């Protein structure tokens, strides 16, 4: 093979490689949502859900002698922070001044992070709110009462509240699990985020303090749904 023919062969091979690379890049730009592009360009507020307790009416009466007293409304319609606070007593530790959220529920539930669980000496599973069967128990105390729970402690699964209109616009359905990219001080993509749809919900994503600390969360943090699972 003459030198000119060798040079032409090398040039053609390089050009072919460059063209294939460009084609692959173009394919990536047009990839479906499941490959990482947002299902919608709309951003979702990301809220930090600190440790808190939901009380049954009977347990509220046992602890305080009266129903819960609303202090201020929360972001979700009909939900409120109560004036009342409780102490959590676990096998290894105690946490005071824990927030109580209302209104009362059918069953008492304690939501904490994994870090807080270790400090208390319990090992709760990651669950959706209300799914407490087989979870650890704990003691709740106030200045005037005490309640022992046989079960009810969970680490809340990361989730997004939204209305049916939001779900339609974001192309997701109730109980679907998605990946969400969080734009924060330390951007991160969180998987296994549960979509919760109700006409009683306002659009917002909830994460716990462990997740928030890891991403440098602040009140301006937002998320975008980037994939279905």
mmCIF file of C-alpha atoms in Angstrom:
data_model
loop_
_atom_site.group_PDB
_atom_site.id
_atom_site.type_symbol
_atom_site.label_atom_id
_atom_site.label_comp_id
_atom_site.label_asym_id
_atom_site.label_seq_id
_atom_site.Cartn_x
_atom_site.Cartn_y
_atom_site.Cartn_z
ATOM 1 C CA UNK A 1 0.000 0.000 0.000
ATOM 2 C CA UNK A 2 1.384 3.397 -1.016
ATOM 3 C CA UNK A 3 1.848 6.122 1.659
ATOM 4 C CA UNK A 4 -0.914 8.239 0.143
ATOM 5 C CA UNK A 5 -3.304 5.266 0.289
ATOM 6 C CA UNK A 6 -2.365 4.616 3.948
ATOM 7 C CA UNK A 7 -2.990 8.248 4.867
ATOM 8 C CA UNK A 8 -6.365 8.171 3.137
ATOM 9 C CA UNK A 9 -7.322 4.968 5.022
ATOM 10 C CA UNK A 10 -6.382 6.501 8.392
ATOM 11 C CA UNK A 11 -8.257 9.714 7.593
ATOM 12 C CA UNK A 12 -11.379 7.758 6.606
ATOM 13 C CA UNK A 13 -11.223 5.689 9.815
ATOM 14 C CA UNK A 14 -10.918 8.830 11.950
ATOM 15 C CA UNK A 15 -13.730 10.567 10.099
ATOM 16 C CA UNK A 16 -15.923 7.480 10.492
ATOM 17 C CA UNK A 17 -15.237 7.435 14.241
ATOM 18 C CA UNK A 18 -16.052 11.146 14.572
ATOM 19 C CA UNK A 19 -19.292 10.765 12.624
ATOM 20 C CA UNK A 20 -20.364 7.783 14.764
ATOM 21 C CA UNK A 21 -19.625 9.766 17.931
ATOM 22 C CA UNK A 22 -21.777 12.653 16.693
ATOM 23 C CA UNK A 23 -24.597 10.241 15.824
ATOM 24 C CA UNK A 24 -24.455 8.710 19.318
ATOM 25 C CA UNK A 25 -24.531 12.160 20.902
ATOM 26 C CA UNK A 26 -27.546 13.154 18.839
ATOM 27 C CA UNK A 27 -29.301 9.938 19.871
ATOM 28 C CA UNK A 28 -28.588 10.788 23.508
ATOM 29 C CA UNK A 29 -30.096 14.253 23.122
ATOM 30 C CA UNK A 30 -33.289 12.708 21.789
ATOM 31 C CA UNK A 31 -33.447 9.898 24.365
ATOM 32 C CA UNK A 32 -36.741 9.258 26.174
ATOM 33 C CA UNK A 33 -37.429 10.433 29.723
ATOM 34 C CA UNK A 34 -36.390 7.093 31.187
ATOM 35 C CA UNK A 35 -32.806 7.805 30.088
ATOM 36 C CA UNK A 36 -32.552 10.893 32.270
ATOM 37 C CA UNK A 37 -34.373 13.732 30.512
ATOM 38 C CA UNK A 38 -37.111 15.372 32.549
ATOM 39 C CA UNK A 39 -40.659 14.124 31.984
ATOM 40 C CA UNK A 40 -41.653 17.754 32.380
ATOM 41 C CA UNK A 41 -39.649 20.954 32.694
ATOM 42 C CA UNK A 42 -41.790 21.962 35.655
ATOM 43 C CA UNK A 43 -40.034 22.263 38.998
ATOM 44 C CA UNK A 44 -41.440 20.963 42.278
ATOM 45 C CA UNK A 45 -40.881 22.625 45.691
ATOM 46 C CA UNK A 46 -38.807 20.381 47.979
ATOM 47 C CA UNK A 47 -39.712 20.560 51.667
ATOM 48 C CA UNK A 48 -37.798 19.136 54.632
ATOM 49 C CA UNK A 49 -40.011 16.995 56.854
ATOM 50 C CA UNK A 50 -38.421 17.019 60.321
ATOM 51 C CA UNK A 51 -39.277 14.455 63.010
ATOM 52 C CA UNK A 52 -42.899 14.598 64.069
ATOM 53 C CA UNK A 53 -45.814 12.633 65.477
ATOM 54 C CA UNK A 54 -49.372 12.052 64.273
ATOM 55 C CA UNK A 55 -51.677 11.196 67.187
ATOM 56 C CA UNK A 56 -54.947 9.339 67.364
ATOM 57 C CA UNK A 57 -57.660 11.265 69.175
ATOM 58 C CA UNK A 58 -57.536 8.785 72.086
ATOM 59 C CA UNK A 59 -53.758 9.182 72.468
ATOM 60 C CA UNK A 60 -54.043 12.972 72.275
ATOM 61 C CA UNK A 61 -56.555 12.868 75.116
ATOM 62 C CA UNK A 62 -54.319 10.547 77.131
ATOM 63 C CA UNK A 63 -51.304 12.818 76.696
ATOM 64 C CA UNK A 64 -52.893 16.271 76.991
ATOM 65 C CA UNK A 65 -56.428 15.804 78.297
ATOM 66 C CA UNK A 66 -57.884 17.587 75.279
ATOM 67 C CA UNK A 67 -57.860 17.481 71.452
ATOM 68 C CA UNK A 68 -54.946 18.973 69.534
ATOM 69 C CA UNK A 69 -54.713 22.769 69.398
ATOM 70 C CA UNK A 70 -53.835 24.213 65.949
ATOM 71 C CA UNK A 71 -50.875 26.593 65.983
ATOM 72 C CA UNK A 72 -50.302 27.252 62.281
ATOM 73 C CA UNK A 73 -51.270 25.765 58.946
ATOM 74 C CA UNK A 74 -48.863 23.553 57.003
ATOM 75 C CA UNK A 75 -48.322 23.533 53.247
ATOM 76 C CA UNK A 76 -50.742 20.650 52.704
ATOM 77 C CA UNK A 77 -54.393 21.792 52.903
ATOM 78 C CA UNK A 78 -56.103 20.910 56.171
ATOM 79 C CA UNK A 79 -52.855 19.962 57.945
ATOM 80 C CA UNK A 80 -51.529 21.952 60.904
ATOM 81 C CA UNK A 81 -48.734 22.162 63.442
ATOM 82 C CA UNK A 82 -50.179 21.723 66.933
ATOM 83 C CA UNK A 83 -49.339 23.755 70.010
ATOM 84 C CA UNK A 84 -48.694 20.508 71.853
ATOM 85 C CA UNK A 85 -45.299 18.746 71.905
ATOM 86 C CA UNK A 86 -44.213 15.295 73.044
ATOM 87 C CA UNK A 87 -41.139 13.468 74.325
ATOM 88 C CA UNK A 88 -39.971 10.310 72.534
ATOM 89 C CA UNK A 89 -38.470 7.671 74.822
ATOM 90 C CA UNK A 90 -36.591 4.815 73.169
ATOM 91 C CA UNK A 91 -34.458 1.959 74.485
ATOM 92 C CA UNK A 92 -31.247 4.018 74.194
ATOM 93 C CA UNK A 93 -32.261 7.668 74.134
ATOM 94 C CA UNK A 94 -34.804 10.448 74.569
ATOM 95 C CA UNK A 95 -35.899 13.287 72.285
ATOM 96 C CA UNK A 96 -37.780 16.250 73.706
ATOM 97 C CA UNK A 97 -40.000 18.893 72.146
ATOM 98 C CA UNK A 98 -41.056 16.752 69.173
ATOM 99 C CA UNK A 99 -43.657 18.379 66.920
ATOM 100 C CA UNK A 100 -47.205 17.041 66.748
ATOM 101 C CA UNK A 101 -49.116 17.437 63.483
ATOM 102 C CA UNK A 102 -52.875 17.465 63.126
ATOM 103 C CA UNK A 103 -55.619 16.707 62.640
ATOM 104 C CA UNK A 104 -55.824 13.473 64.641
ATOM 105 C CA UNK A 105 -55.575 10.171 62.766
ATOM 106 C CA UNK A 106 -56.989 6.706 63.255
ATOM 107 C CA UNK A 107 -53.638 5.455 64.563
ATOM 108 C CA UNK A 108 -50.651 7.162 66.158
ATOM 109 C CA UNK A 109 -47.514 7.313 64.014
ATOM 110 C CA UNK A 110 -43.973 8.572 64.683
ATOM 111 C CA UNK A 111 -41.813 9.722 61.748
ATOM 112 C CA UNK A 112 -38.057 10.046 62.298
ATOM 113 C CA UNK A 113 -34.846 9.788 60.285
ATOM 114 C CA UNK A 114 -32.431 6.857 60.363
ATOM 115 C CA UNK A 115 -29.949 8.968 62.346
ATOM 116 C CA UNK A 116 -32.588 9.811 64.943
ATOM 117 C CA UNK A 117 -33.674 6.171 65.080
ATOM 118 C CA UNK A 118 -30.138 5.087 66.020
ATOM 119 C CA UNK A 119 -30.026 7.705 68.770
ATOM 120 C CA UNK A 120 -33.307 6.385 70.198
ATOM 121 C CA UNK A 121 -32.292 2.754 69.836
ATOM 122 C CA UNK A 122 -34.995 1.648 67.403
ATOM 123 C CA UNK A 123 -34.773 0.285 63.861
ATOM 124 C CA UNK A 124 -37.800 1.438 61.860
ATOM 125 C CA UNK A 125 -38.316 0.508 58.205
ATOM 126 C CA UNK A 126 -38.765 2.984 55.362
ATOM 127 C CA UNK A 127 -42.515 3.102 54.834
ATOM 128 C CA UNK A 128 -45.256 5.248 53.395
ATOM 129 C CA UNK A 129 -47.298 7.166 55.938
ATOM 130 C CA UNK A 130 -49.998 4.966 57.488
ATOM 131 C CA UNK A 131 -48.181 1.688 56.796
ATOM 132 C CA UNK A 132 -47.148 0.839 60.363
ATOM 133 C CA UNK A 133 -47.882 -2.888 60.665
ATOM 134 C CA UNK A 134 -44.926 -4.705 62.182
ATOM 135 C CA UNK A 135 -42.946 -1.518 62.895
ATOM 136 C CA UNK A 136 -41.163 -0.810 66.205
ATOM 137 C CA UNK A 137 -42.926 0.722 69.176
ATOM 138 C CA UNK A 138 -41.872 3.615 71.384
ATOM 139 C CA UNK A 139 -43.025 5.600 74.420
ATOM 140 C CA UNK A 140 -44.631 9.034 74.060
ATOM 141 C CA UNK A 141 -44.765 11.338 77.065
ATOM 142 C CA UNK A 142 -46.041 14.798 77.945
ATOM 143 C CA UNK A 143 -46.103 16.747 81.205
ATOM 144 C CA UNK A 144 -49.396 15.125 82.092
ATOM 145 C CA UNK A 145 -49.566 11.744 80.352
ATOM 146 C CA UNK A 146 -47.759 8.794 78.835
ATOM 147 C CA UNK A 147 -48.599 6.458 75.937
ATOM 148 C CA UNK A 148 -46.799 3.252 75.020
ATOM 149 C CA UNK A 149 -46.949 2.297 71.335
ATOM 150 C CA UNK A 150 -46.572 -1.353 70.366
ATOM 151 C CA UNK A 151 -45.912 -0.245 66.768
ATOM 152 C CA UNK A 152 -45.946 2.961 64.775
ATOM 153 C CA UNK A 153 -42.368 4.207 64.232
ATOM 154 C CA UNK A 154 -41.293 4.654 60.609
ATOM 155 C CA UNK A 155 -38.778 6.434 58.429
ATOM 156 C CA UNK A 156 -41.013 8.161 55.902
ATOM 157 C CA UNK A 157 -40.390 7.185 52.288
ATOM 158 C CA UNK A 158 -39.503 10.149 50.107
ATOM 159 C CA UNK A 159 -42.609 11.211 48.218
ATOM 160 C CA UNK A 160 -44.356 13.894 46.191
ATOM 161 C CA UNK A 161 -47.804 15.260 47.030
ATOM 162 C CA UNK A 162 -49.791 16.422 44.006
ATOM 163 C CA UNK A 163 -53.309 16.997 42.758
ATOM 164 C CA UNK A 164 -54.831 15.040 39.842
ATOM 165 C CA UNK A 165 -54.223 18.112 37.666
ATOM 166 C CA UNK A 166 -50.554 18.146 38.671
ATOM 167 C CA UNK A 167 -50.250 14.427 37.909
ATOM 168 C CA UNK A 168 -51.730 14.889 34.449
ATOM 169 C CA UNK A 169 -49.404 17.773 33.706
ATOM 170 C CA UNK A 170 -46.339 15.895 35.000
ATOM 171 C CA UNK A 171 -47.319 12.645 33.218
ATOM 172 C CA UNK A 172 -47.333 10.447 36.353
ATOM 173 C CA UNK A 173 -49.918 8.422 38.296
ATOM 174 C CA UNK A 174 -50.754 7.679 41.935
ATOM 175 C CA UNK A 175 -48.272 5.344 43.689
ATOM 176 C CA UNK A 176 -45.902 5.430 40.725
ATOM 177 C CA UNK A 177 -42.211 5.529 41.669
ATOM 178 C CA UNK A 178 -39.977 8.050 39.930
ATOM 179 C CA UNK A 179 -36.493 9.543 40.024
ATOM 180 C CA UNK A 180 -36.194 13.223 40.901
ATOM 181 C CA UNK A 181 -33.218 15.487 40.282
ATOM 182 C CA UNK A 182 -32.839 18.006 43.102
ATOM 183 C CA UNK A 183 -31.341 21.417 42.353
ATOM 184 C CA UNK A 184 -29.717 22.400 45.645
ATOM 185 C CA UNK A 185 -26.302 23.305 47.035
ATOM 186 C CA UNK A 186 -25.159 19.743 46.308
ATOM 187 C CA UNK A 187 -27.361 18.589 43.408
ATOM 188 C CA UNK A 188 -28.410 14.943 43.512
ATOM 189 C CA UNK A 189 -30.863 12.577 41.837
ATOM 190 C CA UNK A 190 -33.063 10.603 44.249
ATOM 191 C CA UNK A 191 -34.625 7.327 43.136
ATOM 192 C CA UNK A 192 -37.660 5.471 44.459
ATOM 193 C CA UNK A 193 -39.726 8.603 45.075
ATOM 194 C CA UNK A 194 -43.408 7.739 45.548
ATOM 195 C CA UNK A 195 -46.049 9.814 43.768
ATOM 196 C CA UNK A 196 -49.115 10.496 45.927
ATOM 197 C CA UNK A 197 -52.127 11.934 44.108
ATOM 198 C CA UNK A 198 -55.218 13.414 45.779
ATOM 199 C CA UNK A 199 -57.515 16.360 45.224
ATOM 200 C CA UNK A 200 -56.596 17.299 48.809
ATOM 201 C CA UNK A 201 -52.886 17.690 48.026
ATOM 202 C CA UNK A 202 -50.753 20.652 47.036
ATOM 203 C CA UNK A 203 -47.662 20.077 44.881
ATOM 204 C CA UNK A 204 -44.550 19.506 47.004
ATOM 205 C CA UNK A 205 -41.872 16.867 47.571
ATOM 206 C CA UNK A 206 -41.001 15.742 51.101
ATOM 207 C CA UNK A 207 -37.587 14.471 52.211
ATOM 208 C CA UNK A 208 -36.210 13.809 55.681
ATOM 209 C CA UNK A 209 -33.309 15.589 57.468
ATOM 210 C CA UNK A 210 -30.729 12.942 56.544
ATOM 211 C CA UNK A 211 -31.500 13.408 52.858
ATOM 212 C CA UNK A 212 -31.648 17.189 53.227
ATOM 213 C CA UNK A 213 -28.285 17.424 54.967
ATOM 214 C CA UNK A 214 -26.654 15.277 52.297
ATOM 215 C CA UNK A 215 -27.758 17.567 49.475
ATOM 216 C CA UNK A 216 -27.268 20.911 51.230
ATOM 217 C CA UNK A 217 -31.020 21.538 51.263
ATOM 218 C CA UNK A 218 -32.466 25.004 51.757
ATOM 219 C CA UNK A 219 -35.941 26.457 51.293
ATOM 220 C CA UNK A 220 -35.181 27.368 47.659
ATOM 221 C CA UNK A 221 -34.450 23.763 46.621
ATOM 222 C CA UNK A 222 -36.554 22.390 43.772
ATOM 223 C CA UNK A 223 -36.850 19.067 41.979
ATOM 224 C CA UNK A 224 -37.647 17.786 38.481
ATOM 225 C CA UNK A 225 -39.004 14.334 37.691
ATOM 226 C CA UNK A 226 -36.460 12.801 35.321
ATOM 227 C CA UNK A 227 -37.436 9.135 35.051
ATOM 228 C CA UNK A 228 -40.043 6.476 35.805
ATOM 229 C CA UNK A 229 -39.061 3.299 37.619
#
